[in-house]
Coordinates of C-alpha atoms and ligand atoms in Angstrom, one line a residue:
Chain A
M96 CA 101.5 80.7 132.5
T97 CA 99.5 83.9 132.8
G98 CA 95.7 84.2 133.3
H99 CA 92.8 86.4 134.0
D100 CA 89.2 85.8 134.9
V101 CA 86.9 88.1 132.9
P102 CA 83.6 88.6 134.7
G103 CA 80.3 88.1 132.8
G104 CA 79.2 91.1 130.9
A105 CA 82.7 92.7 130.8
A106 CA 85.2 93.4 128.1
W107 CA 88.9 92.9 127.9
S108 CA 91.7 93.2 125.4
F109 CA 95.2 91.6 125.4
R110 CA 98.1 90.8 123.2
V111 CA 99.5 87.3 122.6
R112 CA 102.7 86.3 120.9
H113 CA 102.7 83.8 118.1
G114 CA 103.3 80.3 119.2
R115 CA 101.4 80.8 122.5
E116 CA 98.1 79.2 123.3
M117 CA 95.0 80.8 124.8
R118 CA 92.7 78.6 126.8
F119 CA 89.1 80.0 127.4
T120 CA 87.2 78.2 130.1
T121 CA 83.6 79.1 131.1
L122 CA 83.1 79.6 134.9
A123 CA 79.3 79.4 134.8
N124 CA 76.5 78.1 132.5
G125 CA 75.5 79.9 129.3
A126 CA 78.7 81.8 128.7
N127 CA 79.5 83.8 125.5
V128 CA 82.7 85.4 124.3
S129 CA 82.3 87.8 121.4
L130 CA 85.8 87.9 120.0
L131 CA 87.6 90.2 117.6
L132 CA 91.1 89.4 116.3
F133 CA 93.7 91.7 114.9
A134 CA 97.2 91.0 113.6
A135 CA 99.3 93.1 116.1
D136 CA 102.0 94.0 113.6
H137 CA 99.6 95.4 111.0
P138 CA 97.4 98.6 111.1
V139 CA 94.3 97.0 109.5
D140 CA 94.6 93.2 109.2
R141 CA 91.9 91.4 111.1
L142 CA 89.7 88.4 111.4
N143 CA 87.7 87.7 108.2
V144 CA 84.8 85.4 109.1
P145 CA 83.5 84.9 105.5
D146 CA 87.0 83.9 104.3
T147 CA 87.4 81.6 107.4
L148 CA 84.1 79.9 106.7
K149 CA 84.3 79.5 102.9
A150 CA 87.9 78.3 102.8
Q151 CA 87.0 75.5 105.3
M152 CA 83.5 74.9 104.0
S153 CA 81.9 75.5 107.3
A154 CA 79.1 77.7 108.8
R155 CA 80.4 77.3 112.3
I156 CA 83.7 77.4 114.1
H157 CA 85.1 74.1 115.4
P158 CA 88.5 72.4 116.0
P159 CA 90.9 72.2 114.1
M160 CA 89.8 75.1 111.9
V161 CA 92.1 78.1 111.3
L162 CA 90.8 81.7 111.9
M163 CA 91.9 83.6 108.8
S164 CA 92.5 87.3 108.2
D165 CA 91.8 89.8 105.4
R166 CA 95.5 89.5 104.5
G167 CA 95.2 85.7 104.0
L168 CA 97.0 84.7 107.2
A169 CA 96.1 82.2 109.8
L170 CA 95.6 84.4 112.8
A171 CA 94.9 81.5 115.2
S172 CA 94.2 77.8 115.0
V173 CA 91.3 76.3 117.1
T174 CA 93.4 73.6 118.6
G175 CA 90.7 72.1 120.7
S176 CA 87.3 72.5 122.4
S177 CA 84.8 70.7 124.5
L178 CA 82.2 72.0 122.0
D179 CA 82.0 71.3 118.2
W180 CA 80.0 74.5 117.4
H181 CA 81.0 78.1 118.1
D182 CA 78.8 80.7 116.4
A183 CA 80.2 82.9 113.7
L184 CA 77.0 84.2 112.1
G185 CA 75.3 86.0 115.0
G186 CA 77.5 89.1 115.4
H187 CA 77.7 90.7 118.8
S188 CA 75.1 92.5 121.0
T189 CA 74.3 96.2 120.8
E190 CA 72.6 98.4 123.3
R191 CA 69.3 97.6 121.6
H192 CA 69.6 94.0 122.7
V193 CA 70.5 94.9 126.2
T194 CA 67.7 97.4 126.8
R195 CA 65.2 94.5 126.2
F196 CA 66.0 93.5 129.8
G197 CA 64.9 96.9 131.2
P198 CA 66.8 100.0 132.2
S199 CA 70.2 99.7 133.8
S200 CA 72.5 102.4 135.1
Y201 CA 75.6 102.5 137.1
Q202 CA 73.7 104.6 139.7
Q203 CA 71.2 101.9 140.2
D204 CA 73.1 98.7 139.5
R205 CA 76.8 99.7 140.2
N206 CA 79.1 97.2 138.6
D207 CA 76.2 94.9 137.6
R208 CA 75.2 97.6 135.1
R209 CA 74.2 95.9 131.8
L210 CA 76.4 96.9 128.9
S211 CA 76.3 95.4 125.4
A212 CA 79.2 93.7 123.7
R213 CA 79.4 96.6 121.3
T214 CA 79.9 99.1 124.1
G215 CA 82.6 97.0 125.7
L216 CA 84.4 96.2 122.5
L217 CA 84.5 99.8 121.4
S218 CA 85.9 100.8 124.8
E219 CA 88.7 98.3 124.4
L220 CA 89.3 99.1 120.7
R221 CA 89.7 102.8 121.6
K222 CA 92.4 102.0 124.1
H223 CA 94.3 100.7 121.2
G224 CA 93.7 103.7 118.9
R225 CA 91.0 101.8 117.0
D226 CA 87.3 102.6 116.6
R227 CA 84.0 101.7 114.8
A228 CA 85.8 101.2 111.5
D229 CA 87.7 98.3 113.1
L230 CA 84.6 96.4 114.1
H231 CA 84.1 93.2 112.2
A232 CA 82.2 90.0 112.4
S233 CA 83.0 88.3 115.7
V234 CA 83.4 84.7 116.7
N235 CA 81.0 83.9 119.6
L236 CA 82.8 81.2 121.6
F237 CA 80.4 78.9 123.5
S238 CA 77.3 80.0 121.6
K239 CA 75.3 78.2 118.9
V240 CA 72.9 79.6 116.4
A241 CA 71.4 76.6 114.6
L242 CA 70.7 76.5 110.9
S243 CA 67.7 75.0 109.1
G244 CA 67.8 73.8 105.6
D245 CA 66.0 76.9 104.3
G246 CA 68.6 79.3 105.9
G247 CA 66.6 79.9 109.1
L248 CA 68.6 80.7 112.2
S249 CA 67.6 79.9 115.8
Y250 CA 69.5 80.5 119.0
V251 CA 70.3 77.4 121.0
E252 CA 69.7 77.9 124.7
G253 CA 72.1 76.2 127.1
H254 CA 74.7 75.3 124.5
S255 CA 77.5 75.6 127.0
V256 CA 77.9 74.8 130.7
A257 CA 80.4 75.7 133.3
G258 CA 83.8 74.1 132.5
D259 CA 83.4 74.1 128.7
W260 CA 86.6 75.3 127.0
A261 CA 88.3 76.2 123.8
T262 CA 92.0 76.6 123.0
L263 CA 93.4 79.0 120.3
R264 CA 97.0 78.9 119.2
A265 CA 98.3 82.3 118.0
E266 CA 99.9 81.9 114.6
V267 CA 101.0 85.6 114.4
D268 CA 101.3 88.2 117.2
L269 CA 97.7 89.0 118.0
L270 CA 95.6 91.7 119.6
L271 CA 92.4 90.1 121.0
V272 CA 89.4 92.1 122.0
M273 CA 86.6 90.3 123.7
S274 CA 83.3 90.8 125.5
T275 CA 81.6 88.4 127.8
A276 CA 78.2 90.0 127.3
P277 CA 75.5 87.5 126.5
H278 CA 74.8 86.5 122.8
P279 CA 72.5 89.0 121.1
L280 CA 69.9 86.3 120.7
A281 CA 70.0 85.2 124.3
T282 CA 66.5 85.5 125.8
T283 CA 67.7 86.3 129.4
W284 CA 70.5 88.5 130.7
C285 CA 72.8 85.7 131.9
P286 CA 76.4 87.0 131.9
A287 CA 78.9 84.3 132.8
A288 CA 82.6 84.7 133.7
V289 CA 85.3 83.2 131.5
R290 CA 88.9 82.4 132.5
V291 CA 91.6 83.2 129.9
E292 CA 95.0 81.5 130.3
V293 CA 98.0 81.9 128.0
T294 CA 100.7 79.2 127.9
D295 CA 103.2 77.9 125.4
A296 CA 101.4 76.0 122.7
P297 CA 102.1 72.4 121.6
A298 CA 102.7 71.8 117.9
D299 CA 99.6 72.2 115.9
D300 CA 99.5 69.3 113.4
A301 CA 95.7 68.9 113.5
S302 CA 95.0 72.2 111.8
R303 CA 97.9 71.7 109.4
L304 CA 96.4 68.4 108.3
F305 CA 92.8 69.4 108.4
R306 CA 92.4 70.9 104.9
D307 CA 94.8 72.1 102.1
E308 CA 93.2 75.6 102.6
S309 CA 94.0 75.6 106.4
A310 CA 97.6 74.4 105.7
R311 CA 98.1 77.2 103.1
A312 CA 96.9 79.9 105.5
L313 CA 99.3 78.5 108.2
A314 CA 102.1 78.5 105.6
Q315 CA 101.4 82.2 104.9
S316 CA 101.7 83.0 108.6
A317 CA 104.9 81.1 108.8
L318 CA 106.3 83.4 106.1
V319 CA 105.8 86.3 108.4
W320 CA 108.4 84.8 110.7
A321 CA 110.8 83.6 108.0
Chain B
M162 CA 62.0 79.7 95.9
G163 CA 59.8 82.7 96.5
V164 CA 60.1 84.6 93.3
T165 CA 58.5 88.0 93.1
A166 CA 58.7 90.9 90.7
V167 CA 56.2 93.4 91.9
L168 CA 57.9 96.6 91.0
L169 CA 57.4 99.8 93.0
P170 CA 57.0 103.0 91.1
H171 CA 60.3 104.5 90.0
G172 CA 61.5 108.1 90.0
V173 CA 63.7 109.6 87.3
L174 CA 66.3 107.2 85.9
V175 CA 69.7 108.7 86.8
L176 CA 72.1 105.9 86.0
D177 CA 72.1 103.0 83.6
E178 CA 75.5 101.3 83.3
V179 CA 76.8 98.0 82.1
V180 CA 79.6 96.9 84.4
P181 CA 81.9 94.3 82.8
S182 CA 83.3 91.5 85.0
G183 CA 86.4 92.5 86.8
D184 CA 85.2 96.1 87.1
G185 CA 83.5 98.0 89.8
F186 CA 80.6 100.5 90.4
L187 CA 80.3 103.3 92.9
A188 CA 77.2 105.5 93.3
T189 CA 75.1 107.3 95.9
V190 CA 71.4 106.4 96.0
P191 CA 69.2 109.0 97.8
A192 CA 66.7 107.9 100.4
G193 CA 63.6 106.7 98.5
G194 CA 65.6 106.0 95.4
S195 CA 65.9 102.5 93.8
L196 CA 68.8 100.4 92.6
R197 CA 68.4 97.4 90.2
I198 CA 71.2 95.0 89.5
V199 CA 70.6 92.8 86.4
D200 CA 72.5 89.5 85.8
L201 CA 72.6 90.0 82.0
E202 CA 73.9 86.6 81.0
G203 CA 73.1 84.6 84.2
N204 CA 75.2 82.8 86.8
Q205 CA 77.2 85.9 87.7
A206 CA 78.1 87.1 91.2
A207 CA 77.7 90.8 92.1
D208 CA 79.7 91.5 95.3
T209 CA 78.0 94.5 96.9
L210 CA 78.6 96.7 99.9
F211 CA 76.4 99.5 101.3
Y212 CA 77.3 102.5 103.5
D213 CA 75.3 105.3 105.2
A214 CA 76.3 108.1 102.8
H215 CA 76.8 110.5 105.8
D216 CA 78.6 108.1 108.1
L217 CA 80.8 105.4 106.4
D218 CA 81.3 103.6 109.6
N219 CA 77.6 102.9 109.8
R220 CA 77.9 100.3 107.1
Y221 CA 76.2 97.2 105.8
S222 CA 76.6 94.4 108.4
A223 CA 75.9 90.9 107.2
M224 CA 75.9 89.3 110.6
D225 CA 73.5 91.9 112.1
T226 CA 71.3 91.5 109.0
V227 CA 71.0 87.7 109.2
R228 CA 70.7 87.6 113.0
E229 CA 67.9 90.2 113.3
Q230 CA 65.9 88.5 110.6
Q231 CA 66.9 85.0 111.7
Q232 CA 67.5 84.2 108.1
A233 CA 70.8 83.6 106.3
Y234 CA 69.6 84.1 102.8
L235 CA 68.4 87.4 101.3
T236 CA 65.4 87.9 99.1
T237 CA 62.4 90.2 98.6
G238 CA 61.5 91.8 101.9
S239 CA 65.0 91.4 103.4
Q240 CA 66.1 94.6 105.2
L241 CA 69.8 95.3 104.9
L242 CA 71.0 96.5 108.3
S243 CA 74.0 98.5 109.3
T244 CA 76.4 98.1 112.2
D245 CA 74.2 100.6 114.1
L246 CA 71.1 98.5 113.2
D247 CA 69.7 101.1 110.9
V248 CA 67.9 99.9 107.7
L249 CA 70.1 101.0 104.8
A250 CA 67.9 99.4 102.1
T251 CA 65.1 96.9 101.5
I252 CA 65.0 94.3 98.8
T253 CA 61.8 95.1 96.9
A254 CA 62.0 92.7 94.0
D255 CA 64.0 89.5 93.3
T256 CA 63.6 87.2 90.4
V257 CA 66.2 84.7 91.7
G258 CA 64.9 83.8 95.1
R259 CA 67.9 83.9 97.3
H260 CA 71.3 85.6 97.6
D261 CA 74.3 84.9 99.8
T262 CA 75.8 87.2 102.4
V263 CA 78.0 84.7 104.4
G264 CA 80.6 83.8 101.7
G265 CA 82.3 87.1 101.5
A266 CA 84.3 88.5 98.5
C267 CA 87.3 86.9 96.8
S268 CA 90.7 88.5 97.2
Q269 CA 94.2 87.8 95.9
E270 CA 95.0 86.5 99.4
S271 CA 91.9 84.2 99.7
N272 CA 92.6 82.9 96.2
V273 CA 96.0 81.8 97.4
I274 CA 94.4 80.0 100.4
R275 CA 91.6 78.4 98.4
Y276 CA 93.4 77.6 95.2
G277 CA 97.1 77.9 95.7
E278 CA 100.0 80.3 95.2
Q279 CA 99.8 80.2 91.4
H280 CA 96.5 82.2 91.6
R281 CA 97.9 85.1 93.7
H282 CA 97.9 87.6 90.8
Q283 CA 94.5 86.9 89.3
H284 CA 92.0 89.7 89.5
A285 CA 89.7 89.6 92.6
C286 CA 86.8 91.5 94.2
R287 CA 88.7 93.0 97.2
E288 CA 91.1 94.8 94.9
T289 CA 88.1 96.1 92.9
F290 CA 86.4 97.3 96.1
L291 CA 89.6 99.2 97.1
R292 CA 90.1 100.7 93.6
W293 CA 86.5 101.9 93.1
G294 CA 85.8 102.6 96.8
A295 CA 88.8 105.0 97.2
A296 CA 86.8 107.9 95.6
A297 CA 84.3 107.6 98.5
G298 CA 86.9 107.3 101.2
I299 CA 86.3 103.5 101.5
G300 CA 89.6 101.7 102.3
A301 CA 90.5 98.4 103.8
R302 CA 89.1 99.2 107.2
Q303 CA 85.7 99.9 105.6
L304 CA 85.5 96.5 103.9
T305 CA 83.5 93.8 105.7
A306 CA 81.3 90.9 104.9
N307 CA 79.4 91.8 101.7
I308 CA 76.4 90.6 99.8
N309 CA 76.9 88.3 96.8
F310 CA 73.9 89.0 94.7
F311 CA 73.0 86.0 92.4
M312 CA 75.3 83.7 94.3
N313 CA 74.2 80.4 95.8
V314 CA 76.0 79.3 99.0
P315 CA 73.8 76.7 100.7
L316 CA 74.3 76.3 104.5
T317 CA 73.3 73.0 106.1
S318 CA 71.8 72.2 109.5
E319 CA 75.0 70.2 110.2
G320 CA 76.9 73.5 110.0
G321 CA 78.3 73.0 106.5
L322 CA 78.8 75.5 103.7
T323 CA 79.1 74.8 100.0
F324 CA 79.3 76.7 96.8
A325 CA 76.7 75.6 94.3
D326 CA 75.7 76.4 90.8
G327 CA 73.9 79.7 90.7
L328 CA 70.1 79.9 90.7
S329 CA 70.2 82.9 88.5
S330 CA 69.5 83.1 84.8
P331 CA 70.0 85.6 82.0
G332 CA 68.1 88.8 82.8
A333 CA 67.5 87.9 86.4
Y334 CA 67.5 90.9 88.7
V335 CA 67.2 92.2 92.2
E336 CA 65.9 95.6 93.1
L337 CA 66.3 97.6 96.3
R338 CA 64.9 100.7 97.8
A339 CA 67.3 103.0 99.7
E340 CA 65.9 103.7 103.1
R341 CA 68.4 106.5 103.7
D342 CA 71.1 108.1 101.6
I343 CA 73.4 105.3 100.8
V344 CA 76.7 104.7 99.0
V345 CA 76.7 101.5 96.9
L346 CA 80.0 99.8 96.0
I347 CA 79.9 96.8 93.6
S348 CA 82.6 94.5 92.3
N349 CA 81.4 92.4 89.4
C350 CA 83.3 89.2 90.4
P351 CA 86.1 88.1 88.2
Q352 CA 86.5 84.7 89.9
L353 CA 87.5 81.9 87.5
N354 CA 88.1 79.1 90.0
N355 CA 84.7 78.1 91.3
P356 CA 81.1 77.8 90.0
C357 CA 79.8 81.0 91.6
N358 CA 79.7 82.6 88.1
G359 CA 79.6 79.5 86.0
W360 CA 83.4 79.5 85.4
N361 CA 82.7 82.4 83.0
P362 CA 82.4 85.9 84.5
T363 CA 80.0 88.1 82.5
P364 CA 78.7 91.7 82.6
I365 CA 76.0 93.1 84.9
Q366 CA 73.7 96.1 84.4
V367 CA 73.1 98.6 87.2
L368 CA 70.3 101.1 87.2
V369 CA 69.6 103.8 89.7
W370 CA 66.3 105.8 90.0
G371 CA 65.7 108.8 92.1
P372 CA 62.8 108.9 94.7
A373 CA 59.4 108.2 93.2
Ligands
LIG37 ZN1 84.9 87.9 93.6

């Protein structure tokens, strides 16, 4: 097993081989992980949130859904979670969201300087030769933006508490890029640390049996390793 | 549905084009110019992307748009925001009442996932985006969640998403004002496998006016 604690308000990127499982565990209340996913073996293939949602008839991310790519692959299966709603509609925070909480600089705040998810994600993307063109709709683990019948969106405060978790099984080799900056609709700056652990994954029958669409995406990923 | 058709004054008509289903449309609309998309026969889906004409990576962002306005459906008054949170365009008229921006575009690959391997080689919007977008430098990295004008994708408070019969009708249209110089890329959806275009893809008309 290998693991890393990502402080609140920080960004990180890492590669995971197919067949491994990532466990995200919140270490404080009100955590958020804005997550971008790329197929590591392909120059442009990445998470496609609309395809993920429409193929599985969902406006949220929950187990045992499959996270799908532009290329029609299952990138990862959501094998389990203590929460049944992870946001996929809210995008990630930009500097405009962060400056609502007042000015912040390294000179003044040292490593508590407030940086947006966008700034952190771009820093990590650039380490992998990627840039603004590679940004895409993120999944926001541990956050919820509730829907009303007329399409209204409202952020749910306190959706997650310390100890909440989600597990993702990599279905192809992945590059993951994540930020632990608060959700863009959060009304306070409340960065919370998140532990990421990578282990060998158990078989993933739940996603395979969830829907025909989920099974077909997993079958496309299996072909990559045929 | 809030249906409004109060038209702003137009400048000079510079483009008036019928786009058959399965074909695309690419144009630059200058700041202050107008764009109208007409659903000629009703129940069609016009998959549309917008870009800052001077910075393609500052492009339409569905998630930033719905979050900042805290509203998942688009209609008159909706501002279409970019990844840098700039307003690319504003919807100024809409005779339908709401349009989807969560459901994305069809592709050969998503058709396989949704409908099975036998649908892999049917025509799809992503391929149209790539074919028509190339002339503007728009490739796969530049394709993200689009707007589906005239398409009805209800979301539920339980977190569900469905595809429903369109709310659109013959002659229905949506009109937008460009808030900066923008590139508009449209795929007139050739999807045959769901009710988003009434099982029968049909032409749209696209009109562009210069600044009033
Ligand atoms: Zn389509």
